[in-house]
Short mmCIF file of C-alpha atoms (C1' of nucleotides) in Angstrom, two decimals:
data_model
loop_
_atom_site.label_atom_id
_atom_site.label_comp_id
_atom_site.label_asym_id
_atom_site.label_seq_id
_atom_site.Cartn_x
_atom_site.Cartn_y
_atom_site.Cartn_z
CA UNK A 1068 34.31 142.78 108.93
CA UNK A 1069 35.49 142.22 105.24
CA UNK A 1070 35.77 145.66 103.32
CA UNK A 1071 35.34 145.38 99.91
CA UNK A 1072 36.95 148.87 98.87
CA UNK A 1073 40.35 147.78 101.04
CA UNK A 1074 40.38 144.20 98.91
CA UNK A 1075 39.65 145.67 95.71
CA UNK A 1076 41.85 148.41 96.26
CA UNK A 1077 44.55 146.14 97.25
CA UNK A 1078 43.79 143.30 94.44
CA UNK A 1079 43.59 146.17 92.04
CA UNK A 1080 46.99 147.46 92.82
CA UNK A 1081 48.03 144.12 92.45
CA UNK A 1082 46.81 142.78 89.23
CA UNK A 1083 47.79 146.23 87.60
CA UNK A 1084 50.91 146.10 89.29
CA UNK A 1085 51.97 142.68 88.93
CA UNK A 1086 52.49 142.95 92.73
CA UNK A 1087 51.70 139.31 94.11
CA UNK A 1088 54.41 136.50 95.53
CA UNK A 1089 56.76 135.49 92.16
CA UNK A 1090 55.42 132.27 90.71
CA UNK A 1091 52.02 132.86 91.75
CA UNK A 1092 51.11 136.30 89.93
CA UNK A 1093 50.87 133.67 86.35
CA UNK A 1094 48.04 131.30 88.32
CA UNK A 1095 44.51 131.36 87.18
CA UNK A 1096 42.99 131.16 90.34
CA UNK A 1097 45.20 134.18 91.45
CA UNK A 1098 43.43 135.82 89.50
CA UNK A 1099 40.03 134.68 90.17
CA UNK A 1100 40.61 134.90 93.57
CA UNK A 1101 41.82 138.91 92.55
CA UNK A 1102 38.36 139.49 90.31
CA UNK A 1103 36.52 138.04 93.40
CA UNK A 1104 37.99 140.36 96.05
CA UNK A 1105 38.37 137.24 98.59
CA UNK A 1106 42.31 138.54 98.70
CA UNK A 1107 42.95 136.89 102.40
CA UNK A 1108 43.15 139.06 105.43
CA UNK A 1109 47.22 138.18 105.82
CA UNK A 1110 48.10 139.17 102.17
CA UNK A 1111 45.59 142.47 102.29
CA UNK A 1112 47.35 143.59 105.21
CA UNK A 1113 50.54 142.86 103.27
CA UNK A 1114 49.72 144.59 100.12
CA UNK A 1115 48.45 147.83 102.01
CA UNK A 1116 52.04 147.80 104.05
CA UNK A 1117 53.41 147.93 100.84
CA UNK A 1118 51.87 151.04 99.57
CA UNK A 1119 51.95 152.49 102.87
CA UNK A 1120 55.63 152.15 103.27
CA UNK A 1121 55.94 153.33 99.77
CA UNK A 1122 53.91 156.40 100.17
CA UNK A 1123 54.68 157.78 103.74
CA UNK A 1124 57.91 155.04 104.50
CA UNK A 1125 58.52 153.26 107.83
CA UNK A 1126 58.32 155.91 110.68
CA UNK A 1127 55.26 157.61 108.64
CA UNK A 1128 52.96 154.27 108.61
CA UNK A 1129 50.92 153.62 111.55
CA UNK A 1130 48.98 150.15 112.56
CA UNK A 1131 45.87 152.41 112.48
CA UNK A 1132 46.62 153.24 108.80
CA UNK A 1133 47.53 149.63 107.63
CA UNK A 1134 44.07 148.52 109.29
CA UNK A 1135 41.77 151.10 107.52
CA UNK A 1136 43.34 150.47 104.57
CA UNK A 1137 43.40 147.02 104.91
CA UNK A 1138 40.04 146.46 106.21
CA UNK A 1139 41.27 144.30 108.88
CA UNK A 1140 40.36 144.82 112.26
CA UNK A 1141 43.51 145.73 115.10
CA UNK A 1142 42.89 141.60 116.18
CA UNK A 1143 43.49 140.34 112.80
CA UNK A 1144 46.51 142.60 112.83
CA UNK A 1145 48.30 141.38 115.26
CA UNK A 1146 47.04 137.77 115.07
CA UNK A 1147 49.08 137.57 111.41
CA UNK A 1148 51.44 139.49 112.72
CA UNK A 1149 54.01 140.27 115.70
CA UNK A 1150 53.88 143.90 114.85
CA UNK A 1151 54.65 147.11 112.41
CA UNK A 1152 58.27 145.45 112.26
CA UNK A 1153 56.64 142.02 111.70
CA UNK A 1154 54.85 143.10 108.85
CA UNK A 1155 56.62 145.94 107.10
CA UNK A 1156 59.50 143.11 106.98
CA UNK A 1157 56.85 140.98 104.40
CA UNK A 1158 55.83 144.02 102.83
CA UNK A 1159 59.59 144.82 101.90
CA UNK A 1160 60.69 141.43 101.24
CA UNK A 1161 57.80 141.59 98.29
CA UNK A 1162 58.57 144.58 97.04
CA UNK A 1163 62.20 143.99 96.80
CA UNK A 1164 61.45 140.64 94.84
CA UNK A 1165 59.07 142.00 93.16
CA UNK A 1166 61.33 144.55 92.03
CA UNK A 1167 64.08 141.78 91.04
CA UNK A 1168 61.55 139.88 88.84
CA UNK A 1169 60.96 142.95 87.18
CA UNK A 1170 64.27 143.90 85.89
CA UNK A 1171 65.00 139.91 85.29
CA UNK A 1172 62.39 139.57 82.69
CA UNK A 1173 64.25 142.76 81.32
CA UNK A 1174 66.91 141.98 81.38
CA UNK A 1175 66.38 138.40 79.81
CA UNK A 1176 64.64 139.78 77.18
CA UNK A 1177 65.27 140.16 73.64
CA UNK A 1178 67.82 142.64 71.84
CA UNK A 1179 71.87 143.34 72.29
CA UNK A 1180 73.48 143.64 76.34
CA UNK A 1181 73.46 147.78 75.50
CA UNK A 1182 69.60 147.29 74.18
CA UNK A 1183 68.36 145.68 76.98
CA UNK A 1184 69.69 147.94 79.41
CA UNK A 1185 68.75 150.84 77.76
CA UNK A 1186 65.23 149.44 77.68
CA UNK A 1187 65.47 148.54 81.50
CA UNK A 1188 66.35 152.37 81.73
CA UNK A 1189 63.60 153.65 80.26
CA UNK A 1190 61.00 151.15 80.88
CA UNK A 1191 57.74 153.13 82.11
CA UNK A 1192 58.02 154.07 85.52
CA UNK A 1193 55.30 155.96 87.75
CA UNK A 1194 58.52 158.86 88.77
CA UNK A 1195 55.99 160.64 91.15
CA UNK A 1196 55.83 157.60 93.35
CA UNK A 1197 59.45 156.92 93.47
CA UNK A 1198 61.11 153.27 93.99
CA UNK A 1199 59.12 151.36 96.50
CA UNK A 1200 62.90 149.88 97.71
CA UNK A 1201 65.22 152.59 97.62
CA UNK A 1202 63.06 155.02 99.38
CA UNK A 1203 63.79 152.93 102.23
CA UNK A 1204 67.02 153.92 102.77
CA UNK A 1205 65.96 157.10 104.15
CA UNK A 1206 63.98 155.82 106.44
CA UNK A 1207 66.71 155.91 109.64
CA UNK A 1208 64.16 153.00 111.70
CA UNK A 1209 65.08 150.30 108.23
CA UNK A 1210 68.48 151.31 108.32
CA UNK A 1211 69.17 150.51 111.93
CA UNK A 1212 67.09 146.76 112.06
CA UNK A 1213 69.51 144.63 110.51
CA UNK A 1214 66.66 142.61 108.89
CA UNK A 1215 64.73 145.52 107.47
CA UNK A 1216 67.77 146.60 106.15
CA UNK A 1217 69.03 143.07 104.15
CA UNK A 1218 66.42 142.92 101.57
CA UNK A 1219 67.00 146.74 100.42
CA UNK A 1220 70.60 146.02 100.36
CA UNK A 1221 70.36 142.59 99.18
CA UNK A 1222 68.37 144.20 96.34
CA UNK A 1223 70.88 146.51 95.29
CA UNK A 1224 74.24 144.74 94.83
CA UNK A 1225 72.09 142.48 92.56
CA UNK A 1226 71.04 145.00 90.32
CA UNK A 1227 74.34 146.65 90.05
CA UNK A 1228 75.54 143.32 89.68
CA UNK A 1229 73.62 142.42 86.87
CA UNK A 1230 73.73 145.49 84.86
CA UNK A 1231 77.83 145.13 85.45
CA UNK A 1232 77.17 141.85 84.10
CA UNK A 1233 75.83 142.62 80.85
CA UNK A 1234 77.63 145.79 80.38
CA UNK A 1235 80.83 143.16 80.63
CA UNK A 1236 79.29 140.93 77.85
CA UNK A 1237 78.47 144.22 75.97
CA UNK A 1238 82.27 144.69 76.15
CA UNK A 1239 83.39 141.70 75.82
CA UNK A 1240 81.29 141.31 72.14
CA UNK A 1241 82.61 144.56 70.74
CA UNK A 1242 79.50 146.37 71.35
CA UNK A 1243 80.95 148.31 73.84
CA UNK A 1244 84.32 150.47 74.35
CA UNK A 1245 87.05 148.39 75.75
CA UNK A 1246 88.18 151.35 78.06
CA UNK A 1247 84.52 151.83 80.11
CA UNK A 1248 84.60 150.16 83.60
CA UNK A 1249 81.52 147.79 83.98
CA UNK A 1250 81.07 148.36 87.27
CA UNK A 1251 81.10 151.89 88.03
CA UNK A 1252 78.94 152.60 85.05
CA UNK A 1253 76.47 150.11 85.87
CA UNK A 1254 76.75 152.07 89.51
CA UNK A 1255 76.34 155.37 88.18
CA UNK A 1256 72.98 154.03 86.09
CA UNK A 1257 71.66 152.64 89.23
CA UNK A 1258 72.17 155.86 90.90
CA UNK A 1259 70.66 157.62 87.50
CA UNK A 1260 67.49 155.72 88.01
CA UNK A 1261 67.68 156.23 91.62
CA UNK A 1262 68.53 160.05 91.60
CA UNK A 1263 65.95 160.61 88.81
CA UNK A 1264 63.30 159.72 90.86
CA UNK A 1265 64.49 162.48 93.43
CA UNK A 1266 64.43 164.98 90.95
CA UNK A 1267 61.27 164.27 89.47
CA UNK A 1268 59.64 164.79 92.88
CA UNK A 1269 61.51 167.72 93.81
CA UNK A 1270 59.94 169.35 90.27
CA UNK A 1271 56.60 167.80 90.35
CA UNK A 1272 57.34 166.10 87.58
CA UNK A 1273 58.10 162.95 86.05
CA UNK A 1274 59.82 164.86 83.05
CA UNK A 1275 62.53 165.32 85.11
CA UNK A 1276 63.24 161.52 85.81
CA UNK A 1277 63.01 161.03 81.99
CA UNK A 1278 65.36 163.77 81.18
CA UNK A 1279 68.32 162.37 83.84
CA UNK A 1280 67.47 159.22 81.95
CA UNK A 1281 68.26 160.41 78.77
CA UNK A 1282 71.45 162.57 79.36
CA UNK A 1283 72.72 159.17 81.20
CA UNK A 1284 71.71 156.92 77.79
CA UNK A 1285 73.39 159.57 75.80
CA UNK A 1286 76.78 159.71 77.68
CA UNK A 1287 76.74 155.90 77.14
CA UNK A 1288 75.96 156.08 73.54
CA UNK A 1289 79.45 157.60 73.36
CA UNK A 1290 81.10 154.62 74.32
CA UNK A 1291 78.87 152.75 71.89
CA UNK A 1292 80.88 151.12 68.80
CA UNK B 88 66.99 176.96 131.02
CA UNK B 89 70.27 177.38 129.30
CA UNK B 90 71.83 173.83 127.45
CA UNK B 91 75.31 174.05 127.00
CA UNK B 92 75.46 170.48 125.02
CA UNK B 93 72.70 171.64 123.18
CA UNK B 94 74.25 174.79 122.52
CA UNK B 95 78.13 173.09 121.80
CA UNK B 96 76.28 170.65 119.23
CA UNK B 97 74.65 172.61 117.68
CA UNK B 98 77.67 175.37 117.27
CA UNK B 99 80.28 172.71 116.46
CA UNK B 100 78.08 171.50 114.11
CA UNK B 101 77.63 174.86 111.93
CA UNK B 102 81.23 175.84 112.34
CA UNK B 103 83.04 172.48 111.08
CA UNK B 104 80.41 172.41 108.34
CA UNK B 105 79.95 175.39 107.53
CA UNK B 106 76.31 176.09 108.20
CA UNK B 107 75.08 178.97 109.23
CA UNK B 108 74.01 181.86 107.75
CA UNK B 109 75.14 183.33 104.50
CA UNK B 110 77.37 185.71 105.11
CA UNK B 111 77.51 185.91 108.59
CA UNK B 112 79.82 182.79 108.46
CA UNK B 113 82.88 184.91 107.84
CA UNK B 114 81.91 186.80 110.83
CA UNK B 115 84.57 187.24 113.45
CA UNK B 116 82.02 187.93 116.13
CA UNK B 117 79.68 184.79 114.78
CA UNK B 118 82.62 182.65 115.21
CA UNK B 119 83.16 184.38 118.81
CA UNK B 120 79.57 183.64 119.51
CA UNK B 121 79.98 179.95 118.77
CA UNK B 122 83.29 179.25 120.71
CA UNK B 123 81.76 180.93 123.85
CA UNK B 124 78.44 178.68 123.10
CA UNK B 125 76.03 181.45 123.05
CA UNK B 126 74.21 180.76 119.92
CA UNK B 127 70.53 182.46 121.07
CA UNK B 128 67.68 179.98 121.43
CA UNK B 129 66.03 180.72 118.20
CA UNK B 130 69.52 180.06 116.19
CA UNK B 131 69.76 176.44 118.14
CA UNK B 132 66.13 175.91 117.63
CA UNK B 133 66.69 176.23 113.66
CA UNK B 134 70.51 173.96 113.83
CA UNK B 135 68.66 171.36 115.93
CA UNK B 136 65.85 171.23 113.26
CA UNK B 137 68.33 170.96 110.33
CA UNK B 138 70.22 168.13 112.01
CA UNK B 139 66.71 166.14 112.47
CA UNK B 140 65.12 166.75 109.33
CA UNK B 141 68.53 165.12 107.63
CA UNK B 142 68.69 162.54 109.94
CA UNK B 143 65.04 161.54 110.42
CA UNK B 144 62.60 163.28 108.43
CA UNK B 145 59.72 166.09 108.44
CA UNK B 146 57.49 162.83 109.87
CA UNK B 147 60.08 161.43 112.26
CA UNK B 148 61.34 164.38 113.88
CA UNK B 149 58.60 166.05 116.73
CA UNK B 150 59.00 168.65 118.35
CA UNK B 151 59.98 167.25 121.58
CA UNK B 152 63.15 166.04 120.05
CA UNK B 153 63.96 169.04 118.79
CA UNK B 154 63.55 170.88 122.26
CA UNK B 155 65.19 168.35 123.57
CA UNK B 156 68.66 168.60 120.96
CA UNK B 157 68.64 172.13 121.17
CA UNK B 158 67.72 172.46 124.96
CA UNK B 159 65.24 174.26 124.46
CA UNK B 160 61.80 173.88 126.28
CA UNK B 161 58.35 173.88 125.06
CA UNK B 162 57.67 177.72 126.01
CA UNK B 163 60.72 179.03 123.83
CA UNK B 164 59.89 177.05 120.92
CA UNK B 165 56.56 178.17 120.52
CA UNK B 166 57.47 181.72 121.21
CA UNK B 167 59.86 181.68 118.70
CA UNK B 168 57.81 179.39 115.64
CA UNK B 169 54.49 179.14 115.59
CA UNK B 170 54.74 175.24 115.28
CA UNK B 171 56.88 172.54 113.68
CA UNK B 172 56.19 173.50 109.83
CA UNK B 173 57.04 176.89 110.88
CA UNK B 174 60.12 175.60 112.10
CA UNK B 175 60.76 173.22 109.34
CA UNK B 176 60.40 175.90 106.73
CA UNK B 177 63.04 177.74 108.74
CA UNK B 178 65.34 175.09 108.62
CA UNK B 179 64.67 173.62 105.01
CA UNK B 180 65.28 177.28 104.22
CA UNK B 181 68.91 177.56 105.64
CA UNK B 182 69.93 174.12 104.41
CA UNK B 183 68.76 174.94 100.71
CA UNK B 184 71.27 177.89 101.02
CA UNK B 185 73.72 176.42 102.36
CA UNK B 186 73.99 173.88 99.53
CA UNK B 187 73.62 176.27 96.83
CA UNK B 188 76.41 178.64 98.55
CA UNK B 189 78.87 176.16 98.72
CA UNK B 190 78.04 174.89 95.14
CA UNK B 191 78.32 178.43 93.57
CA UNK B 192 81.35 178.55 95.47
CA UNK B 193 82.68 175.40 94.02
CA UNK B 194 80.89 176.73 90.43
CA UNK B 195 83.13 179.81 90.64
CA UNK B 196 86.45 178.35 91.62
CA UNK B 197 89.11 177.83 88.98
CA UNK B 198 89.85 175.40 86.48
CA UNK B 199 88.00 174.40 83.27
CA UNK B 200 84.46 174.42 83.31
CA UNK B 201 84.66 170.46 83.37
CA UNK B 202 87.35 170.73 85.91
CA UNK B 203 84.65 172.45 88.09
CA UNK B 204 81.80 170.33 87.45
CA UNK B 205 83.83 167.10 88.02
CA UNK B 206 85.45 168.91 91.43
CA UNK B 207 81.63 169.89 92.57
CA UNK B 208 80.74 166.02 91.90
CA UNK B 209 83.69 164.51 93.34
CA UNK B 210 84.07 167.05 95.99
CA UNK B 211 83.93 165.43 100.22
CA UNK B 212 80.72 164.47 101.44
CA UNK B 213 79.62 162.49 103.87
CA UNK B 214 77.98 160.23 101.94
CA UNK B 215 75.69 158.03 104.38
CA UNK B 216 74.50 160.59 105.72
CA UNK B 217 72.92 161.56 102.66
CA UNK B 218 71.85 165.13 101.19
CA UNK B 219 69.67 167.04 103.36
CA UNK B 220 67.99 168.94 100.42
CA UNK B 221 67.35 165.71 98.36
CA UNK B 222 65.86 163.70 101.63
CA UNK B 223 62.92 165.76 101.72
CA UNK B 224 61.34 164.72 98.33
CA UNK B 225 60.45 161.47 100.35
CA UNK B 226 59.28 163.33 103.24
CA UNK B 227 55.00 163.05 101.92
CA UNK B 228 54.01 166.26 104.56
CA UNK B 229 57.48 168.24 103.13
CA UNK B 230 56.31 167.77 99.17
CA UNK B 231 52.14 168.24 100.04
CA UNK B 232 52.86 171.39 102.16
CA UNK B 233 53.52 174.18 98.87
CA UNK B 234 55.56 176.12 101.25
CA UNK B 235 57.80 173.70 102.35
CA UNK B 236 58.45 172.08 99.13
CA UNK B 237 59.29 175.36 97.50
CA UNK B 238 62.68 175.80 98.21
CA UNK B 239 63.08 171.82 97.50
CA UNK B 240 61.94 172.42 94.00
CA UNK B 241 63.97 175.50 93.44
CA UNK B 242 67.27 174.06 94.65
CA UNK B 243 67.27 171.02 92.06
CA UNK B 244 65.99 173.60 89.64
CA UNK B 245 68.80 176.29 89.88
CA UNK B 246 71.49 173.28 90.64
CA UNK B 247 70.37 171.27 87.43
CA UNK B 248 70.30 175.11 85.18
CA UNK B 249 74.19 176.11 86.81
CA UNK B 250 75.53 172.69 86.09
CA UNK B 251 74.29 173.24 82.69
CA UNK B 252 75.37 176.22 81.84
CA UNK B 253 78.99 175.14 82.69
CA UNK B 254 78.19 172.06 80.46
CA UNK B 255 77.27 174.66 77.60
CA UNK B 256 79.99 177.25 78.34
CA UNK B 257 82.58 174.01 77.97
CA UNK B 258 81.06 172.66 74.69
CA UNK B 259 81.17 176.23 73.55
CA UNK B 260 84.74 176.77 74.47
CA UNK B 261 85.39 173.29 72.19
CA UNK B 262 86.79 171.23 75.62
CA UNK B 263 83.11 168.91 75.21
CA UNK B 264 82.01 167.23 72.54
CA UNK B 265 79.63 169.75 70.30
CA UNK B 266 76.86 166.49 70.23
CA UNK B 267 76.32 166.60 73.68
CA UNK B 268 73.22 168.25 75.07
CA UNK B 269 73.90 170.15 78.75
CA UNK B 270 70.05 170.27 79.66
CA UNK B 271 70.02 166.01 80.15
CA UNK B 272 73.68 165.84 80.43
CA UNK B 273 73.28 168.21 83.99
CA UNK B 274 70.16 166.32 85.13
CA UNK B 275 71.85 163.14 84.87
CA UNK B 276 74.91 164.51 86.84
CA UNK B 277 72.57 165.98 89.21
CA UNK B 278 70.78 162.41 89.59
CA UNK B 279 73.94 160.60 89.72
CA UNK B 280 74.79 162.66 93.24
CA UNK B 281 71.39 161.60 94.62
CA UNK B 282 71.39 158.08 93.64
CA UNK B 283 74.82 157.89 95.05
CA UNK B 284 73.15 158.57 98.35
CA UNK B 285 70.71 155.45 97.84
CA UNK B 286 73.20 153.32 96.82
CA UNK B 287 75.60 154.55 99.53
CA UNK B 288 73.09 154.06 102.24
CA UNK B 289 71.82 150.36 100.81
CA UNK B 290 75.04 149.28 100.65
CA UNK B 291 75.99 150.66 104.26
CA UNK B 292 79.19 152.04 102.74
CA UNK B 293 80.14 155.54 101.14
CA UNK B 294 82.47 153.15 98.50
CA UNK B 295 79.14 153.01 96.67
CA UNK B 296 78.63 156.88 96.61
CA UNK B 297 82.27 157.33 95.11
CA UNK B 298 81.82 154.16 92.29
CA UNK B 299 78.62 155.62 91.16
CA UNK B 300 80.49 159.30 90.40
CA UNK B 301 83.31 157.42 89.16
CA UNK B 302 81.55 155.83 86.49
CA UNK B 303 79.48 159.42 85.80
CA UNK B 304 82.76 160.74 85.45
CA UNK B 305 84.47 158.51 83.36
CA UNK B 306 81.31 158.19 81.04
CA UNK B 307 81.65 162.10 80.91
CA UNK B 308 85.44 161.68 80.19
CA UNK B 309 84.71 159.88 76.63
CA UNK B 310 83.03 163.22 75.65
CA UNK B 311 86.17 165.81 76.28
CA UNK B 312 88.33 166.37 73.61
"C1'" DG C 61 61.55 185.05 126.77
"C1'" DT C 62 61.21 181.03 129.44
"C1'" DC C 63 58.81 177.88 132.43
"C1'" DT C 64 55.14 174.48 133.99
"C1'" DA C 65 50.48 172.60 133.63
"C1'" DT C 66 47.14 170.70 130.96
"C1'" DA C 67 44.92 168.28 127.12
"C1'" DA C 68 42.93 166.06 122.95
"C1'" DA C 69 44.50 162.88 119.59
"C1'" DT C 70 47.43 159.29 118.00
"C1'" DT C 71 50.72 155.39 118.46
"C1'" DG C 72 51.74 150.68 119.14
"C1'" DA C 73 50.45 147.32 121.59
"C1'" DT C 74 48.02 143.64 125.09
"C1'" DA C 75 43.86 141.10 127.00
"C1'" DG C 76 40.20 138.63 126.61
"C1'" DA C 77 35.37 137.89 124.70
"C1'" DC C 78 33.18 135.63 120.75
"C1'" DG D 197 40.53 134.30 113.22
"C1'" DT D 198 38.27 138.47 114.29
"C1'" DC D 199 36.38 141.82 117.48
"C1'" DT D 200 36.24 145.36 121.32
"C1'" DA D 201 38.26 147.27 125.46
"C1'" DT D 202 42.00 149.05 127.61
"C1'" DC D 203 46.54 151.25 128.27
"C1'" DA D 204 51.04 153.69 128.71
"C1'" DA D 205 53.60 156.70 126.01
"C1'" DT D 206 54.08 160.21 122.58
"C1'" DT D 207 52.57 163.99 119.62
"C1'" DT D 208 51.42 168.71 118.95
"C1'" DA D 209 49.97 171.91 120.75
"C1'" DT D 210 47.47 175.97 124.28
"C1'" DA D 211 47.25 178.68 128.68
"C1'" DG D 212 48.99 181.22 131.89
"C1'" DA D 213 52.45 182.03 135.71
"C1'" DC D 214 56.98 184.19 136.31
#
DNA sequence: GTCTATAAATTGATAGAC
DNA sequence: GTCTATCAATTTATAGAC
């Protein structure tokens, strides 16, 4: 039977989020289809793998779980998919371009190379929830299926990448000191990001993420001309 | 009955890394006890617990494995801990002093105060593995459970105020810049260390732990005098 | 202190009706 | 496409013998 409270809850988290396949979040009837609640059964399931795996991760997240939150039924389950590796594949592939379409628009955006990283540094972040992609890496049952595994680390090098890539054109226009090594900075402001998150949880707070943050962004402004 | 795999493990494991506890590691007798393999039940119980919390979780390890690792059968483990959070706060307990002996030790070798923070950050570890403090801020049951999370918080807490202090005594001392604040400055360090973990563990290589503290480092470097 | 027996609940799926 | 029934294995214990 359809639930309304699993569709809205997953639509909600959606439109809020901007969590929804890339190219399709911008489509009006998206977004109908969102107000309406008629979310599909396949892409309710999806969503609520998503914020399961994020929650509780891989070994934490049941079938039973994805169903109630879902509101699909343990048929409909396995009739979109093969099984919890089946589907928690879709739900990371999503998150991780999700993620990726994120930091592009950031990263596109207006301002200098230093500016927009900063601002992809300290764009708002929920620091209690932690990064719905790097929280899989502790999860030892991702880490050993080699497709599980891709997206996360897939995900990754192309962040690093592209913060390497504008901290290069930062140096490269003067903006930045000559001496500093694009790509262990960028590397260490990944981990920043990533670390901050840990601490943040470990206090109970999401000061803490905002403080590592800031002592990172003020190390850099050092090597700012 | 008596496991001598379980029992060689789990004594190899605390002498080459040092884990076991404080004080008694310099035992003579302790280390007598662990080359003859007669760590007592409870002791292997606790190692067993701290080897599957780090490698799997509060939510992926049950207690079956851990009788199993530490050969231990269901009677003795339930004489000795009331259940598996009873256990886990035993374990989380040992591993949160382990890491902040072998910091302090680290904290009061010699060298500069930036010569120690920069030997604590770029001191061995086995970065894949990741840090078996840090790991628990994902585990969901580890941060609801007040108990358990306690000596969690308090490890990041003291780590992130000692690494400061040495960040003030060296910008009192004139070898930092005077701009520089310690409070972010440490947190950022602190993050760096965790992040290097994520990144290490995406990436499927321990390269990614050491760029990521490389680039702290040299960001760090621009502020010594 | 350690062992075996037992058990209620959950996990991750399969089978087949509708 | 969705539902219910069923199932073997695992989880997290408790009880009581030795």
């Amino acid at each position: 039977m359809f639930s309304a409270v699993g569709a809205a809850a997953a639509c909600g988290f959606s439109l809020f989020d901007g969590r929804a396949p890339s190219g399709v979040r911008r489509c009006p009837l998206y977004l109908l289809v969102c107000i309406v609640g008629a979310m599909d059964t396949r892409e309710r399931l999806v969503q609520s793998t998503r914020e399961l795996l994020w929650e509780r991760g891989y070994v934490g997240t049941s079938p039973k779980a994805i169903q109630e939150r879902s509101g699909a039924g343990q048929g409909s389950m396995y009739h979109h998919f093969r099984g919890k590796p089946d589907l928690a594949l879709a739900a990371i592939g999503r998150s991780a371009e999700e993620l990726r379409d994120r930091a592009e628009a950031e990263f596109t955006g207006p301002g200098t190379a230093v500016e927009r990283v900063s601002g992809y540094l300290r764009r708002e972040r929920d620091a209690l929830r932690g990064c719905p992609v790097g929280r899989l890496t502790q999860d030892p049952d991702v880490m050993a299926d080699a497709e599980l595994r891709r997206p996360v680390e897939e995900t990754f090098a192309w962040l690093t990448d592209r913060l390497a890539g504008l901290l290069a054109e930062a140096r490269a226009s003067g903006e930045l000191d000559a001496a500093l090594d694009p790509a262990s900075t960028a590397a260490a402001l990944v981990a920043v990001l990533q670390g901050g998150y840990v601490l943040a949880r470990a206090a109970g707070s999401a000061e803490a993420y905002t403080r590592a943050v800031d002592g990172a962004l003020r190390l850099l402004a050092g090597h700012v001309r």
